[in-house]
Structures are given as C-alpha cells and as structure tokens.
Short mmCIF file of C-alpha atoms in Angstrom, two decimals:
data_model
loop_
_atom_site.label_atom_id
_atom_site.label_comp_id
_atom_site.label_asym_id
_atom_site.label_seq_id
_atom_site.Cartn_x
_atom_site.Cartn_y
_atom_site.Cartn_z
CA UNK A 1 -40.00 -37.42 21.79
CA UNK A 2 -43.74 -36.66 21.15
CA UNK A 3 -42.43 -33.18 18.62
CA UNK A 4 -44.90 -31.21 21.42
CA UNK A 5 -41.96 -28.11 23.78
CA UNK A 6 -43.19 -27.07 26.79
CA UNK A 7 -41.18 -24.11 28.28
CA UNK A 8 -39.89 -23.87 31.39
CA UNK A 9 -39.47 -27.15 32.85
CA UNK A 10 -39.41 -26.07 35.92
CA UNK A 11 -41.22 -22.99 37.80
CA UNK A 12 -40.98 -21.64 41.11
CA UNK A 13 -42.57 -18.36 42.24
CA UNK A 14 -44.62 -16.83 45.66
CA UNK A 15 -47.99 -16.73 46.09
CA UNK A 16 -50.11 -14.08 44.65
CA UNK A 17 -48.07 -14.12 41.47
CA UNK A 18 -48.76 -14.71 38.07
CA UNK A 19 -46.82 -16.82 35.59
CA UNK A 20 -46.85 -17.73 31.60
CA UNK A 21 -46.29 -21.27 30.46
CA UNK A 22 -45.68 -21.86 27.15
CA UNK A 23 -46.27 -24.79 24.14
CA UNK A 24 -45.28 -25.40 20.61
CA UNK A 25 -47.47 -28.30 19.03
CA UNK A 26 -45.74 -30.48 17.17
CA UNK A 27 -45.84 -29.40 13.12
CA UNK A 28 -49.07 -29.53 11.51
CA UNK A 29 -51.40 -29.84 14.61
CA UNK A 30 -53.65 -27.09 14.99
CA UNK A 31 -55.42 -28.10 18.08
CA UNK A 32 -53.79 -27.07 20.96
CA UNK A 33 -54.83 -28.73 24.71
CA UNK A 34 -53.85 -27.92 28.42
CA UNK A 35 -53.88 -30.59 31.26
CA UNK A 36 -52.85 -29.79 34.89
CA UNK A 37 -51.59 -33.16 36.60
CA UNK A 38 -51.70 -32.76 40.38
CA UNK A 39 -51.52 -35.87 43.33
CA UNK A 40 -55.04 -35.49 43.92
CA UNK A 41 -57.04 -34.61 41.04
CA UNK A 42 -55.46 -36.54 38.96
CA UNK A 43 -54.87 -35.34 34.87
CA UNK A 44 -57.47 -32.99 34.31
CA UNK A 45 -58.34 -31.15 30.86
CA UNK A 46 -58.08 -27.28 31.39
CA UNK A 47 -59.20 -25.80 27.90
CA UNK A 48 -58.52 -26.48 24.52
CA UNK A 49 -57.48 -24.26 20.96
CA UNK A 50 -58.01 -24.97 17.44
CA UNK A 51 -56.36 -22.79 14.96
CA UNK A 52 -56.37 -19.80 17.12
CA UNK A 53 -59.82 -20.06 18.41
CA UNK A 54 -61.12 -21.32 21.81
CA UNK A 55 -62.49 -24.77 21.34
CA UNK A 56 -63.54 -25.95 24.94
CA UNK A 57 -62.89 -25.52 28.08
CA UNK A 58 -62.99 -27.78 31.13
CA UNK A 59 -62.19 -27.52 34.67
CA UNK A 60 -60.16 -24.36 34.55
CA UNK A 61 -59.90 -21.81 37.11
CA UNK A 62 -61.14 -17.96 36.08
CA UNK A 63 -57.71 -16.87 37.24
CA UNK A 64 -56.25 -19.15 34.53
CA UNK A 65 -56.26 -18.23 30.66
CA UNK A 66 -55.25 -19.08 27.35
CA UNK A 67 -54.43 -18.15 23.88
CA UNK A 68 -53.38 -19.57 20.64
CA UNK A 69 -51.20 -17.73 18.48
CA UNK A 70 -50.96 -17.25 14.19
CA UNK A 71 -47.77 -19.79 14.62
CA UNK A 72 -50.48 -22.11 16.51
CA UNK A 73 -48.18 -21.66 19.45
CA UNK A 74 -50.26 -21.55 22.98
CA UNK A 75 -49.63 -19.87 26.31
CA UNK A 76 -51.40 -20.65 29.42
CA UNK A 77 -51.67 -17.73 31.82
CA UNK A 78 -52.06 -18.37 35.50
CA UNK A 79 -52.06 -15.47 37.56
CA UNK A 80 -52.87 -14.53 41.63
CA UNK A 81 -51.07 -18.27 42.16
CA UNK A 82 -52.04 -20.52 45.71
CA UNK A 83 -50.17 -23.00 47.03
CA UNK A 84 -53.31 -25.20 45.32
CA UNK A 85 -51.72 -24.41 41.33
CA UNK A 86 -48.76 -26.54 42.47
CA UNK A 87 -49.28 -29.13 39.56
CA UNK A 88 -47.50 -30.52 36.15
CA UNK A 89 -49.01 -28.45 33.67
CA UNK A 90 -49.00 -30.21 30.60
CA UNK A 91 -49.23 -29.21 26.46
CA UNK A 92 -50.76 -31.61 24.39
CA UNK A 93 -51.74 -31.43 20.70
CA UNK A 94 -53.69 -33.18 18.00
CA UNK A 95 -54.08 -32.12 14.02
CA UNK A 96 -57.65 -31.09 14.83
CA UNK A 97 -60.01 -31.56 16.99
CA UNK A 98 -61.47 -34.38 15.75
CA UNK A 99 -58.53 -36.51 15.80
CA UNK A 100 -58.57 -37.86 19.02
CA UNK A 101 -54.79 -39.17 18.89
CA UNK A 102 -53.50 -36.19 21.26
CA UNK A 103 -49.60 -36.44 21.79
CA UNK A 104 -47.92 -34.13 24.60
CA UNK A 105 -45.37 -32.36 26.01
CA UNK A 106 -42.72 -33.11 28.85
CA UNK A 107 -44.71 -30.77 30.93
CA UNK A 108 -44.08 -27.89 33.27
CA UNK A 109 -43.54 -28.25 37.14
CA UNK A 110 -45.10 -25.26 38.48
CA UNK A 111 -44.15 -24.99 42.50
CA UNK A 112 -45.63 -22.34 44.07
CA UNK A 113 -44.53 -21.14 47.59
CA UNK B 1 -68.28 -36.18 38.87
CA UNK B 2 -65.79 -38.74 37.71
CA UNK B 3 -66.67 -39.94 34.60
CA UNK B 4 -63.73 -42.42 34.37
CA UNK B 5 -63.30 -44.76 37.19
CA UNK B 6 -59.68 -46.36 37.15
CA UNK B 7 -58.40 -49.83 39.42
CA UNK B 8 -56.42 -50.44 41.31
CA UNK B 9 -54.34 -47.46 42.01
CA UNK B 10 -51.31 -49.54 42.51
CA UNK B 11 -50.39 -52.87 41.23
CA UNK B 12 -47.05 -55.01 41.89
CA UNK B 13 -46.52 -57.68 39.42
CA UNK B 14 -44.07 -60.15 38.79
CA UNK B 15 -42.32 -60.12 35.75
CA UNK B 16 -43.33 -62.46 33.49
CA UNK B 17 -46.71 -62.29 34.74
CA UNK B 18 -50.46 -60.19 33.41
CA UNK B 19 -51.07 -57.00 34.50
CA UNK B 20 -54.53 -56.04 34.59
CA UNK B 21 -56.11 -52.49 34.94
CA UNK B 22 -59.59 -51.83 34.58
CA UNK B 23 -62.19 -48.43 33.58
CA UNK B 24 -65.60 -48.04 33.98
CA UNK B 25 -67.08 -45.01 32.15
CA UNK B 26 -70.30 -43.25 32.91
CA UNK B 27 -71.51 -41.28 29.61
CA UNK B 28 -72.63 -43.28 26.87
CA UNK B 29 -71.42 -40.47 24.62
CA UNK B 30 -67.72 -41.55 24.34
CA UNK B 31 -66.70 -43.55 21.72
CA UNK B 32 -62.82 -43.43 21.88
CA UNK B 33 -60.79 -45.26 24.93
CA UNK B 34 -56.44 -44.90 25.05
CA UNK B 35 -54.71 -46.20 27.13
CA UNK B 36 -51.61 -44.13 28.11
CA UNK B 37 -48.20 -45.02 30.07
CA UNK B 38 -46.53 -42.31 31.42
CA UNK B 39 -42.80 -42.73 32.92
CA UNK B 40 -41.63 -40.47 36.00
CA UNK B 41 -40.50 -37.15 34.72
CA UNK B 42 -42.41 -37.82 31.12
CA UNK B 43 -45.62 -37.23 30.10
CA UNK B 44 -48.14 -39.08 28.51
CA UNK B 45 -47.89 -41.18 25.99
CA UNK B 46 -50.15 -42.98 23.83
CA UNK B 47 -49.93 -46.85 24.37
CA UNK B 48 -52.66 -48.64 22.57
CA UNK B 49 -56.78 -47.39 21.88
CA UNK B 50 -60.04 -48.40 21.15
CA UNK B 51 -63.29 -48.05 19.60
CA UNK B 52 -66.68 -49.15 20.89
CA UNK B 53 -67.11 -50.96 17.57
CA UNK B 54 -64.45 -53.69 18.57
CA UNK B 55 -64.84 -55.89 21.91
CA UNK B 56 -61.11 -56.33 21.92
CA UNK B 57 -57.81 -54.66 20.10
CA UNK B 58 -53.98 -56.27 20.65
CA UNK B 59 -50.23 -54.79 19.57
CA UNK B 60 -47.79 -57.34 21.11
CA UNK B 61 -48.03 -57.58 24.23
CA UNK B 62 -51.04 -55.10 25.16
CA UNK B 63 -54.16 -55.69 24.72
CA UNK B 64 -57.36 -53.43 25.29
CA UNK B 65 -60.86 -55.41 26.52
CA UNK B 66 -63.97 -53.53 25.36
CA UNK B 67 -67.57 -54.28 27.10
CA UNK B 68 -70.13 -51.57 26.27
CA UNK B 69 -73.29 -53.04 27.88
CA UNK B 70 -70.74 -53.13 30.94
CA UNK B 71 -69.03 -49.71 30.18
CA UNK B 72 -66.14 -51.08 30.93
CA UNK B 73 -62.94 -51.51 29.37
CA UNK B 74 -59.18 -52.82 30.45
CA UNK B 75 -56.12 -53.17 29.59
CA UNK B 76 -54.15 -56.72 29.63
CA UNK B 77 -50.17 -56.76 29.40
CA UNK B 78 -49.24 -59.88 29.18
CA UNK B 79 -45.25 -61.40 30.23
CA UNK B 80 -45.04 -57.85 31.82
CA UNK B 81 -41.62 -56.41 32.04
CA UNK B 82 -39.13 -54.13 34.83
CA UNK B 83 -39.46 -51.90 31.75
CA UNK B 84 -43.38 -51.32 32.03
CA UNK B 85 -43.01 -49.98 35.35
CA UNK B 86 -45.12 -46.86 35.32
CA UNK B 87 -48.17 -45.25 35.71
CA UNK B 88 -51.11 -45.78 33.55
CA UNK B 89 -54.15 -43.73 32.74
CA UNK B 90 -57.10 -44.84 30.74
CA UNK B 91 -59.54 -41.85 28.98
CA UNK B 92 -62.02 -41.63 27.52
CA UNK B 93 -63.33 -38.55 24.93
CA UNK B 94 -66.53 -38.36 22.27
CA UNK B 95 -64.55 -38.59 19.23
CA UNK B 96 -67.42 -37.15 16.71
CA UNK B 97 -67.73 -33.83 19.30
CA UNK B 98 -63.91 -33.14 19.19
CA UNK B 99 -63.70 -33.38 22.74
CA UNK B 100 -60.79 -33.39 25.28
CA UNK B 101 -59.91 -36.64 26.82
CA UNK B 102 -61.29 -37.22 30.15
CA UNK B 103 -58.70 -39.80 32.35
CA UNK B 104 -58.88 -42.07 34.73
CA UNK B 105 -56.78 -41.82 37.96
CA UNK B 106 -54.25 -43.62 37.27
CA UNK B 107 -52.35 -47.04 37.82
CA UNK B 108 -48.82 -47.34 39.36
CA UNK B 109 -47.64 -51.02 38.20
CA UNK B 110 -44.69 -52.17 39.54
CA UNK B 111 -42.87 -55.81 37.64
CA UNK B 112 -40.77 -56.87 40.16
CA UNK B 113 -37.25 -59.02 38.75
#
C-alpha cells in the first residue's frame, strides 16, 4: 500500500458527460501528479500540483482540469467524455517536486460508453 | 515524440532464468531513470532507480545498467521468479527541473514454472 486513495475505483458513465476523480497523497507530500494509463498510449503524465499551485502540465486534454486543495487533496475534472477517455487514471505523489521518488495510487477505471 | 523507447513489449522467461528489458532515452536533460513493476489491477510501483552518475546500481536480484554516451539503460533480474510476472515501465524525468516522469511503454514478462 503506497499511503496514495484514489476514489472511485471504478467509473462508468455516457458520452458527453463529465466526471470528478479524486486523490489523497499520502501524508506529507505536497506534490500532487495525474497519469492516464490507456492500451495505446501507454502511462502518460497529465499535469502536476505542488502545494496548491499548478506545477506542469503535460499531455492533457482542454476538456480535462485540475485542482489542489488546502488539505493538498487533488481532483481531476474530465468533462464532455468520448469513448477515447476510457483509461486508468492514476494519482501519484511525491514530497515536492524535486523529489523524484513519486509513489501512486490504485487508480481509477474510467469506462465510458 | 517518444522520448522513452521501451523493448520488447513482451517477454516469456523461464524461471530461474535473466530477464532483460531495455530504454533508450532521447533528451540529454534527464538525469533520473526508475524502473517500475506494476501487477494487474495495481499501479505502479517503484522497483529500483538510477542516476547518470553510476554505470550500474543492484538490490538483490535487480539490477539497473546505465550507458549515457549510449542513452541507454536496462534492467537485469536475475533467477527470475512466477512472482515477477508483470508489466514493467522504465521513465525517465529531469530531476533538478522537478519534472513529471516520462515512461516507457511497457514490458509484459512472463516466468514460466
């Protein structure tokens, strides 16, 4: 057990909808991360938090977004889903960005149909 | 582009015998390389990493191969195990610029009994 929650473990919902996946890092990291792990593309880095402020981003979709809260908790926000955002969407977190030992979640299966 | 090159995608070994993965890296940048092993179901974890300042780094029975004129690196298990069955994913990430790990594809490696 990596300390990192990922909530829901599972997700099914239609097209055209939009959906909120959520992460607690484990205690003490501030840096918050988001991977989507699909068949094709592989794990892929979606956009990164430290302490509540945007940090980077990487291959993420404008229909995708993020936040970091004040109890470093982190939501990913994927809205006007295709059959395309059917991926493992996974948490990962370090204690800053610097430290590149990253540990993560279980992950969320996101279907969408 | 794909900055991290993984092979093979799949790999069937016997137990008792060496697996061998291998990642070639494009930007001259990155100076951290995991190695993570992720089981079905599980995500990520961290296995064993490396820093271009070594040419070679060992716990038990992993071992990590570093060639920077090459920008290459590998990962050795040696007497692999039914238990190491999984999939594999090298990275890659600049440490100093706090950036997000960039993976490989992934390896499937199968130790047969």
């Amino acid at each position: 057990d990596s300390g990192v929650t990922q909530t829901p473990k599972h997700l099914i919902t239609a097209t055209g909808q939009r959906v909120t996946l959520r992460c607690s890092p484990r205690s003490g990291d501030l840096s918050v991360y988001w991977y989507q792990q699909s068949l094709d593309q592989g794990l892929q880095f979606l956009i990164q938090y430290y302490n509540g402020e945007e940090r980077a981003k990487g291959n993420i979709l404008e229909r995708f977004s993020a936040q970091q809260f004040p109890d470093l908790h982190s939501e990913l926000n994927l809205s006007s889903l295709e059959l395309g955002d059917s991926a493992l969407y996974f948490c990962a977190s370090s204690e800053s960005p610097g430290d590149t030992e990253q540990f993560f979640g279980p992950g969320t299966r996101l279907t969408v149909l | 582009q794909q900055q991290v090159k993984q092979s093979p995608q799949s790999l069937i070994v016997q137990k008792g015998g060496i697996s061998i993965i291998n990642c070639a890296y494009e930007n001259t940048a990155f100076d951290y390389f995991p190695w993570y092993q992720q089981f079905p179901g599980k995500g990520p974890a961290l296995l064993i990493a490396i820093r271009p300042d070594v040419s070679e780094k060992k716990e038990g029975r992993f071992t990590i191969s570093f060639n920077k004129s090459a920008k290459q690196f590998s990962l050795h298990i040696m007497d692999s195990q039914p238990g190491d069955s999984a999939t594999y994913f090298c990275a890659a990430s600049e440490r100093q610029a706090g950036t997000a790990l960039i993976f490989g594809k992934g390896t499937t490696l199968s130790v047969s009994s």
